[in-house]
Structures are given as structure tokens and as C-alpha cells.
Coordinates of C-alpha atoms in Angstrom, one line a residue:
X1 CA 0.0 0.0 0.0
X2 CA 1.5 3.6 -1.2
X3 CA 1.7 6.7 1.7
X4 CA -1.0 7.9 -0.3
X5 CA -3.4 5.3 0.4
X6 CA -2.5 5.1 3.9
X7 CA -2.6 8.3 4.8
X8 CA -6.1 8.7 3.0
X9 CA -7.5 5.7 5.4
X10 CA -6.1 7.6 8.3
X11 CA -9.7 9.5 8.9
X12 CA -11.0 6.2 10.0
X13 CA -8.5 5.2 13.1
X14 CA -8.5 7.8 14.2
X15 CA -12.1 9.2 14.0
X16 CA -12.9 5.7 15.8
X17 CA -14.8 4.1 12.1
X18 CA -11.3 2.1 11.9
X19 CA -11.7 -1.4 9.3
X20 CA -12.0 -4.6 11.6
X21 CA -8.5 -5.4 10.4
X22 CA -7.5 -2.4 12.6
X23 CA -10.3 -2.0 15.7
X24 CA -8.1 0.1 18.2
X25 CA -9.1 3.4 17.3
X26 CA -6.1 5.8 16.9
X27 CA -5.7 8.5 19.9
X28 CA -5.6 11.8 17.5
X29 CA -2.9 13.5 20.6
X30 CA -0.4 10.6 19.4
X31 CA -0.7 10.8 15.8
X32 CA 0.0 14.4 16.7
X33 CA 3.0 13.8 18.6
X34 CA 4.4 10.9 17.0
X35 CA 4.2 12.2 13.5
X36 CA 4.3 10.7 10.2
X37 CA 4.5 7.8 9.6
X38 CA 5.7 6.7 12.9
X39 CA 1.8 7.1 14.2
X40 CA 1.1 4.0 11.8
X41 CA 2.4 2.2 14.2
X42 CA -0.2 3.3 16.9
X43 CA -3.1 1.4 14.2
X44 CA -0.8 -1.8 13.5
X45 CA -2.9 -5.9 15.3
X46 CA -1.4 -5.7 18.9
X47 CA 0.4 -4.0 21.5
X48 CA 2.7 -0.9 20.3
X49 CA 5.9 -2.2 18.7
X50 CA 7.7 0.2 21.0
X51 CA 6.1 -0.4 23.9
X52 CA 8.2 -0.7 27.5
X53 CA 9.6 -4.9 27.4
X54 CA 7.8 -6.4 30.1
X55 CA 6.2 -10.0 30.9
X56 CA 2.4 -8.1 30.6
X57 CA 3.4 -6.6 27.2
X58 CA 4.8 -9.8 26.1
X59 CA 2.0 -11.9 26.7
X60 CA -0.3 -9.5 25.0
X61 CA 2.0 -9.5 22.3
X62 CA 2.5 -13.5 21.9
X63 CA -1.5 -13.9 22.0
X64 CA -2.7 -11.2 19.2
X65 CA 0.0 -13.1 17.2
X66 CA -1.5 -16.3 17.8
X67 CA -5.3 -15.7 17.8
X68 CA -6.0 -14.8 14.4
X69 CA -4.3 -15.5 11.2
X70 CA -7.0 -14.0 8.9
X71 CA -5.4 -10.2 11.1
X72 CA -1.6 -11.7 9.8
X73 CA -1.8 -12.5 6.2
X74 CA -0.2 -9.1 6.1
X75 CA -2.8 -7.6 3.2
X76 CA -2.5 -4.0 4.5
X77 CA -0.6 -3.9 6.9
X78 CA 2.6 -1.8 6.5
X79 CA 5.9 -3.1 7.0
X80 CA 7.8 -1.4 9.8
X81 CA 10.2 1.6 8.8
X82 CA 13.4 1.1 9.1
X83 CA 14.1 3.2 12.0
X84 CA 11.6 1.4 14.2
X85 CA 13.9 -2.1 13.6
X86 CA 16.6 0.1 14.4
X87 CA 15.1 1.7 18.0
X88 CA 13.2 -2.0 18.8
X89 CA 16.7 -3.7 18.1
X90 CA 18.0 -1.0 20.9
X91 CA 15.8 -0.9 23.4
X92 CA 15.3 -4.9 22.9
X93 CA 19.3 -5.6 23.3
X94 CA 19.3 -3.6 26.3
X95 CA 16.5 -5.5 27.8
X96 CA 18.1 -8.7 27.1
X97 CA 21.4 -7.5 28.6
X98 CA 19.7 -6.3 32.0
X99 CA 17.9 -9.6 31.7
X100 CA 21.0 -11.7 31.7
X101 CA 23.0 -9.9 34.3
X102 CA 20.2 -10.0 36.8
X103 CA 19.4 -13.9 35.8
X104 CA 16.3 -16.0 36.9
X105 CA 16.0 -17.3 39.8
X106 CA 15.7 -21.0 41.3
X107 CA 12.4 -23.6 41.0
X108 CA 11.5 -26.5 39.2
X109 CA 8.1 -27.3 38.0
X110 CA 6.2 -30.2 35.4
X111 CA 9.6 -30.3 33.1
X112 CA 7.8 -33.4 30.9
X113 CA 5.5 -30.5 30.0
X114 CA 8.1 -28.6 28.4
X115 CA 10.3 -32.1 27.2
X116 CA 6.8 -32.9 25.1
X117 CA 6.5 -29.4 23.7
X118 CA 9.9 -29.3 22.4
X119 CA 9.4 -32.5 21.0
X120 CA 6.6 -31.0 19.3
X121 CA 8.6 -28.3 18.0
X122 CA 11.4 -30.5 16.8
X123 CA 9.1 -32.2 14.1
X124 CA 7.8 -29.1 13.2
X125 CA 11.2 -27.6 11.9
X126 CA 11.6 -31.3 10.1
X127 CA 8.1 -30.7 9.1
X128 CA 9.5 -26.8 6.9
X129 CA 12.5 -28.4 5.9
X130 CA 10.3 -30.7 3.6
X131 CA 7.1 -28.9 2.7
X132 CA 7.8 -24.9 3.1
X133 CA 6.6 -22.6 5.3
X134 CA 3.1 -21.7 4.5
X135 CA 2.1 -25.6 5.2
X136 CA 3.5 -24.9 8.5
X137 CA 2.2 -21.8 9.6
X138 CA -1.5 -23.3 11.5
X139 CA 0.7 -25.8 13.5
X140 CA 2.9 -22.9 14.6
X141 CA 0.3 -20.6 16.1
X142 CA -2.0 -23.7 17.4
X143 CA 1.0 -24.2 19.7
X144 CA 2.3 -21.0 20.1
X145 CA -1.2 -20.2 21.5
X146 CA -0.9 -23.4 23.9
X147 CA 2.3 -22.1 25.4
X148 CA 1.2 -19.0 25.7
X149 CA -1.9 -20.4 28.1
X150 CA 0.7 -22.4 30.1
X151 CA 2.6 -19.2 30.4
X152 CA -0.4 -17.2 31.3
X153 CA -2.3 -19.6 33.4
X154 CA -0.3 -22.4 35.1
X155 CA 2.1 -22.7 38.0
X156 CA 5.3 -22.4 37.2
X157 CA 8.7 -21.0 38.5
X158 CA 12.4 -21.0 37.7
X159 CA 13.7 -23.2 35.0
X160 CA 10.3 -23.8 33.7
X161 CA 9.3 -20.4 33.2
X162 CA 12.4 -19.8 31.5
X163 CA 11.5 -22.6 29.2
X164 CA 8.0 -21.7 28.3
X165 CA 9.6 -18.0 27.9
X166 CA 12.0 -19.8 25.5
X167 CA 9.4 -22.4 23.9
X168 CA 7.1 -18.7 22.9
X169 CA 10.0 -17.4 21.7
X170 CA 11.3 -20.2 19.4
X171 CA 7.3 -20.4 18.5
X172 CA 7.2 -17.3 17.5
X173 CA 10.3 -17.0 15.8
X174 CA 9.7 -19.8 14.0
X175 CA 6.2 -18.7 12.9
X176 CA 8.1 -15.1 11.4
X177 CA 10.4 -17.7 9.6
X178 CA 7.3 -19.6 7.9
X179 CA 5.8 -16.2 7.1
X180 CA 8.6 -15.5 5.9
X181 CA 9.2 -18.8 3.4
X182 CA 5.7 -18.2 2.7
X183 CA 5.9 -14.5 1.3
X184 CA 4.2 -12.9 4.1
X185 CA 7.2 -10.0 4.9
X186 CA 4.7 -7.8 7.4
X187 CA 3.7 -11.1 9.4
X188 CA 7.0 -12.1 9.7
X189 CA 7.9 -9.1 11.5
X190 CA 4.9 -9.0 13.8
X191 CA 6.1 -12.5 15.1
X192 CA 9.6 -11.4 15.3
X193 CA 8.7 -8.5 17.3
X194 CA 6.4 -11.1 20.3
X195 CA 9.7 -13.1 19.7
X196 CA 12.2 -10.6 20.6
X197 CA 9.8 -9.7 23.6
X198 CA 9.9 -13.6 24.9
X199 CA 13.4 -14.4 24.1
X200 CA 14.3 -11.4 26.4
X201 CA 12.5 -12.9 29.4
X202 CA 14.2 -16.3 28.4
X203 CA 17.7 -14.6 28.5
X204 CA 19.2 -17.0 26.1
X205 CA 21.5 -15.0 24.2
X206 CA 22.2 -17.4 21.1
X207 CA 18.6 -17.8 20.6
X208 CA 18.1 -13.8 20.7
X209 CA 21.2 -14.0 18.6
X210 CA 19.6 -16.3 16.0
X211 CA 16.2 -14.9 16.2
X212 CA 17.6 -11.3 15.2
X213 CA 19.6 -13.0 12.6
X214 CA 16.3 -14.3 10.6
X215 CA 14.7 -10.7 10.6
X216 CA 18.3 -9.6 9.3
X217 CA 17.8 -12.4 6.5
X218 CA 14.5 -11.1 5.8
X219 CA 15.9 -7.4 5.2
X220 CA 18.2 -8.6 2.9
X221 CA 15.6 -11.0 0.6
X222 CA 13.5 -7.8 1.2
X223 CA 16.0 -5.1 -0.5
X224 CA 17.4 -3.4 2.9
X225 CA 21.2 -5.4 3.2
X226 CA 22.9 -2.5 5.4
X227 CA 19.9 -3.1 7.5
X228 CA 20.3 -6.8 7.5
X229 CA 24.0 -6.1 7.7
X230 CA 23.8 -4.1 10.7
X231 CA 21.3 -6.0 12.3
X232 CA 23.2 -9.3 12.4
X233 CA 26.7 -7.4 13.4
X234 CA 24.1 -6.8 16.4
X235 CA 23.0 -10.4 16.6
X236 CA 27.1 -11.3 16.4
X237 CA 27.9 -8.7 19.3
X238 CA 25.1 -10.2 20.9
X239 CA 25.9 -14.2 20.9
X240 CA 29.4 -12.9 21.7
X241 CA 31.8 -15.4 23.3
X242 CA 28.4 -16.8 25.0
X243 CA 27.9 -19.4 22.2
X244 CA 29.5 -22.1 20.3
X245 CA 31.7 -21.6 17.2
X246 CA 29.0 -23.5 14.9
X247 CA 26.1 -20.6 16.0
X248 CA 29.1 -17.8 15.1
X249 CA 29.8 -19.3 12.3
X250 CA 25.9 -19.6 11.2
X251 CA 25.6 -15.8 11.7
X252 CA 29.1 -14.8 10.0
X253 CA 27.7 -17.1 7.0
X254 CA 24.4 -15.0 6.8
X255 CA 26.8 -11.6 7.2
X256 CA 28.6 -12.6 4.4
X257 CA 25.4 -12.8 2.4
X258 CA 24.3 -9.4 3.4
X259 CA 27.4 -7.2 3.0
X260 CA 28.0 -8.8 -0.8
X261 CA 24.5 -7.6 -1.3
X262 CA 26.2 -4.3 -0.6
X263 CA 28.5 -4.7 -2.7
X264 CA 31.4 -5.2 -0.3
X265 CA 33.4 -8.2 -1.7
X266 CA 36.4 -7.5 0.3
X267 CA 34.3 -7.7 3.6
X268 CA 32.5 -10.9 2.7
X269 CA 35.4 -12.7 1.5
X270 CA 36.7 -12.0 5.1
X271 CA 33.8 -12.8 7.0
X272 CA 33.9 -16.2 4.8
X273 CA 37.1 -17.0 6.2
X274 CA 36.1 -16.0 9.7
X275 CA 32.9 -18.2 9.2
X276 CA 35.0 -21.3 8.0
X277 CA 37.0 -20.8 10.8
X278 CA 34.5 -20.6 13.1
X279 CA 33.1 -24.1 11.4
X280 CA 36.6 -25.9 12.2
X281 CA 36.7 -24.7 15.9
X282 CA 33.5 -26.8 16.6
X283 CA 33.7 -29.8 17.9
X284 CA 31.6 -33.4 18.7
X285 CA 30.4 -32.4 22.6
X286 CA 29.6 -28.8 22.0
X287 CA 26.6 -27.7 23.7
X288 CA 25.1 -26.0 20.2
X289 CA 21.0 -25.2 20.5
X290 CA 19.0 -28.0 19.0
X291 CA 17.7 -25.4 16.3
X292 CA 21.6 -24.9 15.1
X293 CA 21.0 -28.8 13.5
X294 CA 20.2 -27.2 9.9
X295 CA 24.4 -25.8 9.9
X296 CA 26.2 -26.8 7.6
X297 CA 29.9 -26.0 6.2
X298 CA 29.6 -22.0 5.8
X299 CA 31.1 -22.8 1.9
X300 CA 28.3 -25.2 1.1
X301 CA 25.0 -22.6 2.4
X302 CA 22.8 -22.0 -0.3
X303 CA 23.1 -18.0 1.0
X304 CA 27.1 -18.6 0.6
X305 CA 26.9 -18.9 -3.2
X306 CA 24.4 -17.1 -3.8
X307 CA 26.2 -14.0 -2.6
X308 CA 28.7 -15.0 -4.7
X309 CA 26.1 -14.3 -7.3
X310 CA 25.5 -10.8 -6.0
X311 CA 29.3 -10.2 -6.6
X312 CA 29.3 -11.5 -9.9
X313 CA 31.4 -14.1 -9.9
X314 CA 29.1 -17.1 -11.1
X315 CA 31.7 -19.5 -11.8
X316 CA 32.4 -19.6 -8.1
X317 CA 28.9 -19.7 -6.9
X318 CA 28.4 -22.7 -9.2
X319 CA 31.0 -24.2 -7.5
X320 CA 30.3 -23.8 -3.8
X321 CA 26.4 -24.4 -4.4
X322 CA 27.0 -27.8 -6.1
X323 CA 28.9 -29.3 -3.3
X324 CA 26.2 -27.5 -1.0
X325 CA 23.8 -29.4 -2.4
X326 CA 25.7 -32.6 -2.5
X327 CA 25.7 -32.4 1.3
X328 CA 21.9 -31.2 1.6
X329 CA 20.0 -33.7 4.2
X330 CA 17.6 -36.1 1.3
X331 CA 14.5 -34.0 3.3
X332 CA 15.4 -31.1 2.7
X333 CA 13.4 -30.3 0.0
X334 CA 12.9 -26.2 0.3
X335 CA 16.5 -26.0 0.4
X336 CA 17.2 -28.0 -2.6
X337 CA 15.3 -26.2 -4.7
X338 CA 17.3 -22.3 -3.3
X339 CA 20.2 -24.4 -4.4
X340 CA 19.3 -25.3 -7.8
X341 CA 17.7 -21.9 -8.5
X342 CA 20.6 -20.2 -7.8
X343 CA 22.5 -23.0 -9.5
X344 CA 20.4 -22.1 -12.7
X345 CA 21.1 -18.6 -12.1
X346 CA 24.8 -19.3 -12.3
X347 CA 24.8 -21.5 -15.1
X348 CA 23.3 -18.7 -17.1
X349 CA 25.2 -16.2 -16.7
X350 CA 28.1 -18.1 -17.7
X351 CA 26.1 -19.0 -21.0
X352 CA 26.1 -22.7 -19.8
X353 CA 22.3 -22.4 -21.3
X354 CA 21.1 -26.2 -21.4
X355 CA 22.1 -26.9 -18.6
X356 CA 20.6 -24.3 -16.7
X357 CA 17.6 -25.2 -18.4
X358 CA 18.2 -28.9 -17.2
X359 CA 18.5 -27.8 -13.7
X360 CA 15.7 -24.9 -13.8
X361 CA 13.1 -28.0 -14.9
X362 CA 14.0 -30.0 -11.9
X363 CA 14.2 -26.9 -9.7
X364 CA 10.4 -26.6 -11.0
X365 CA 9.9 -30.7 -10.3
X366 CA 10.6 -30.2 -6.7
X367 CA 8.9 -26.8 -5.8
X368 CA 5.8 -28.9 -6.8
X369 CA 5.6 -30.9 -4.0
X370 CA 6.8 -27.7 -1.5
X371 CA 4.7 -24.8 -0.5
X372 CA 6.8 -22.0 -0.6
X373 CA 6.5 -18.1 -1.3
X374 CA 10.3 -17.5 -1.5
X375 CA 10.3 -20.7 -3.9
X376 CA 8.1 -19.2 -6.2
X377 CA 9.8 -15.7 -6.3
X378 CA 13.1 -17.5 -7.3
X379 CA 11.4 -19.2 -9.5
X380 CA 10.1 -16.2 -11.3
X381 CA 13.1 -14.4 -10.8
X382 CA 14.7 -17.7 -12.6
X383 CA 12.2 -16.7 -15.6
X384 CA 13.3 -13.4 -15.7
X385 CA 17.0 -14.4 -16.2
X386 CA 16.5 -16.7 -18.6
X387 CA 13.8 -14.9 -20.9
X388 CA 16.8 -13.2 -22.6
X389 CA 18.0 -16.5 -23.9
X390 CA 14.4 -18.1 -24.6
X391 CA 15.6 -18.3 -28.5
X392 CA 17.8 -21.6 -27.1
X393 CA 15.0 -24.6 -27.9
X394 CA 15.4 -26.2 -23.9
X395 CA 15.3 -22.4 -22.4
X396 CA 12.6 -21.8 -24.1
X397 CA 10.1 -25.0 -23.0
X398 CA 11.4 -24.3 -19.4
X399 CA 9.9 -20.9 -19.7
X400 CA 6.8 -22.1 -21.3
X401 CA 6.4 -24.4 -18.4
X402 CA 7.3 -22.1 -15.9
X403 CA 4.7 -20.0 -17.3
X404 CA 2.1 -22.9 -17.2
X405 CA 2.6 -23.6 -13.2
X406 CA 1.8 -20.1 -12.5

């Protein structure tokens, strides 16, 4: 939606005759004093995005997120300015530094509550690996919004509550991250934002860590990389020396994919060493997080080579996205069809045009049986490479069949 439009719809929140996608009426004194367009904000599903971090705030935060998806498919909702990430990002990191300091104290309470959860949650990640993230998106907030009771409602103290804190946050975080997959930018961030507020009560700092690192990802995919860039130094700064080398090297991998969006190839060729020698420091006993299972060799991530891309060296992508996928897990089937996208991508630009038409047609074989957004904008965005070269008899059925699936 253009300013133009939004600002014409601002009679109705705030004269009180708001659309049911918005139903808090706007107070006029804020839009005053906040401005434009930081008064959007004000008219956005749920709590203020700017509101104080606090366990009430949270919960009110975590249950708008997961009550109703028809107020999250994102259709007008605006995504949030650049200088909001920037002051949430702050005043979140600060929270989450207090939080850690101070720590939680003591108590013990129903852990084979929490053990069955996560094994819930487990499966689910399995679950997007195969099919996407839009299939996953119900399962997410069904559960999110079953945590979110126990967190509201039951007993619990200590190491428990720290766990359902943690269990909302990976939740939610994980629901951004199938928005995400699933082309859904402005719901993404609205479950990043309840995810941010839960991980800072769970004062797990490679989890906050990873959890800014996805809505750094998503500025990059999205056209912002110095956002995403500076958003995962912050995410880096904050895992710190409190991590294990695989969860720095996971970050420094998704660095290197945002500062060669910049343009910066001397920067990401040295954050690719730093990641790779990150990758070597870890070792079999390492406490890593149980979400860190997806790492792989920072030279054989789909985002490695396809930076590569961005710094227009194709040959080399080629190269480190063909082991990559060598090495993907046989389930992965999202990821398999990034890599071959990208691997199609490559080969055209190097004029290698069958067989990027080879691998663009079994790119398209696999996203059939995965429901994916970010699929089928590389898939598109394949089209649009290779519609130059449709004269070439294969390019030219691949693009008349890429046509036909849309």
C-alpha cells in the first residue's frame, strides 16, 4: 500500500470508524505527537511495537500473534520503517542485557510438560525443511497459543518459566520464519517483534542472537542489506563469546550474504574465512542449541553462493552451491530447490544455457511438492534471467512451463 493510500485511510483510526483489520481506534494527541509515519504504528494488530519490554506486554504480544491468522496475512498492513527495527533492536538488546545480568532465579516445575513441547517443536522444523513454510504456519500458532496459556495460566517457577519464555519465543520465531518462506514479509515481522519480547524474558542470548539473525535475513531478501547487515553485526555482538563456534559461524555465513548484497566483496570474503574458521573450531560435545541442526559448512550454504552471485562471480557460486547441495540432508526439500535456483542462475550467466535449463526444470519438479513463497519468487526471478535467452530450444520450454505452473 503507497503513503497515499495510507494516509487517505487515516480518517478512520482515528475518528474511531477504523476497518476490523484495525479496531483500536487511533488517539488523534499521538498521531500528533508521533508524526508521520511513525503514528502507523499506533493502528498496527497488537500491543505498540515500541512499547516498555515487560512479561504483561509480552503476553499480549505473543496472544494477538497467535489468535487470528485472517489479522496476519499481512494484506495491509505496512511493513515497519526502518528506523523502528533500528530503536526495537536497541531498546530490545538492552532489555536482554539487564535480563541476563540479573538472571532467573531457582524452582522447578512439570519439566515433561516442556520435554513434550519441544518435541513437538522438533518435528515441526523437520516438518518446513520438507514442505515450506506456508504448510507450517497453522501448526505454529495452534501451539504457540498453547504455550502462551501455560505461560499465562499455570504454575510455574524458575527453569520452567524460563522454558515456556524460550518455547514462545522459538514459536514465534519460527512462525516469522514460515511467514517468511511463505511470502508474508509484514507477518514475519509482527512475530519477530512477540519473539524478541519472549526471548528477552528467556535470557538465552544465542537464541536472541539467531532470532535477530532471521529478521536480518529477511531485510536482505527484502532489499534493505545495510539493514540486514547491521542487524546481524548486532545479533554477532550479541551471541558474543556466550555461544559455540557452529552458532558464530551460522551468523558470520548469513553476514557474508548481506554485505555482498552491498557490494562489499572484500568484507565478505573475510567474514567467509572467519565463518569457515569458526566451522573448524567446533567440535563433537559442544553444547550447540538444538535449532543450530540445519548448519552446515559455511562454503556449502545456499546464501554462501548465492552471494557470490551478487558479486558476480558465477563460476564460483556454481561451484560452492553444487557441493552445498551434494551435502543437503535427502529432506530437505525447500533448500534443494534455493540451491538449484541459484545453481540455474549461475549457469546462465556463464552461457552454460542447457544446462541451466536442465536444472531450472527439476528446480520446478521439486517446488511442486513444497509450499513456498520465496520458492516461487526464485522461480520467477529464474524466468526473468533466462527470458533473454528463450531463443535456445530447452530455455525456451522451461519458460513455457514455468509459465504454465503459475
Amino acid at each position: 500500500m503507497s503513503a497515499q493510500q495510507l494516509a487517505g485511510r487515516s480518517c478512520c483510526w482515528c475518528s474511531g470508524t477504523a476497518d476490523s483489520r484495525f479496531p483500536v481506534p487511533v488517539d488523534p494527541e499521538q498521531v500528533r505527537a508521533r508524526g508521520w509515519p511513525d503514528w502507523l504504528l499506533l493502528a498496527l494488530p497488537g500491543p505498540d511495537v515500541l512499547a516498555p519490554f515487560t512479561p504483561e506486554v509480552t503476553l499480549s504480544a505473543l496472544d494477538d500473534l497467535a489468535a487470528d491468522p485472517t489479522r496476519a496475512d499481512g494484506a495491509d498492513i505496512p511493513l515497519l520503517p526502518a528506523s523502528v527495527l533500528e530503536a526495537l533492536t536497541t531498546q530490545w538488546t538492552e532489555h536482554v542485557q539487564d535480563t541476563i545480568a540479573r538472571g532467573i532465579e531457582g524452582g522447578y516445575v512439570g519439566v515433561e510438560v516442556s520435554t513434550s513441547i519441544h518435541t513437538r517443536l522438533t518435528a515441526l522444523w523437520h516438518l518446513d525443511d520438507s514442505l515450506g513454510g506456508t504448510a507450517c504456519t497453522t501448526s505454529a500458532r495452534t501451539d504457540l497459543k498453547m504455550v502462551t496459556k501455560l505461560l499465562r495460566h499455570a504454575r510455574h517457577t524458575g527453569q520452567l518459566t524460563t522454558d515456556l519464555h524460550f518455547l514462545a519465543a522459538e514459536y514465534a520465531r519460527f512462525l516469522g520464519w514460515a511467514e517468511f518462506d511463505a511470502g508474508n514479509t509484514s507477518g514475519a515481522q509482527r512475530a519477530w517483534h512477540a519473539a524478541l519480547r519472549a526471548s528477552a524474558e528467556a535470557a538465552d542470548p544465542a537464541h536472541s542472537a539467531y532470532l535477530l539473525a532471521n529478521l536480518a535475513l529477511a531485510c536482505v531478501y527484502d532489499g534493505q542489506p545495510g539493514m540486514g547487515s547491521n542487524l546481524l553485526t548486532t545479533a554477532r555482538d550479541i551471541a558474543g563469546t556466550r555461544t559455540t563456534p557452529l552458532v558464530a559461524a551460522m551468523i558470520d555465513t548469513w553476514r557474508v550474504r548481506a554485505t555482498a548484497a552491498t557490494g562489499d566483496a572484500k568484507q565478505a570474503a573475510r567474514l567467509l574465512v572467519q565463518a569457515e574458521n569458526e566451522y573448524e573450531r567446533a567440535r563433537t560435545g559442544d553444547d550447540n542449541p538444538a535449532w543450530a541442526y540445519w548448519m552446515c559448512r559455511p562454503s556449502h550454504m545456499a546464501e554462501t553462493g548465492r552471494a557470490f552471485l551478487d558479486l558476480g562471480d558465477p563460476a564460483t557460486a556454481e561451484s560452492l552451491l553444487t557441493d552445498g547441495l551434494a551435502a543437503l540432508e535427502p529432506g530437505a526439500m525447500r533448500d534443494r530447490v534455493l540451491y538449484l535456483a541459484w545453481i540455474a542462475t549461475a549457469q546462465a550467466r556463464r552461457r552454460d544455457l542447457d544446462a541451466a535449463a536442465e536444472t531450472a526444470a527439476t528446480a520446478m519438479d521439486i517446488a511442486s511438492v513444497v509450499e513456498s513463497g520465496r520458492c516461487a519468487t526464485l522461480l520467477a526471478g529464474l524466468a526473468t534471467e533466462l527470458e533473454p535467452h528463450r531463443a535456445s530450444h530447452p530455455v525456451g520450454s522451461v519458460l513455457d512451463h514455468l509459465a504454465n505452473e503459475r
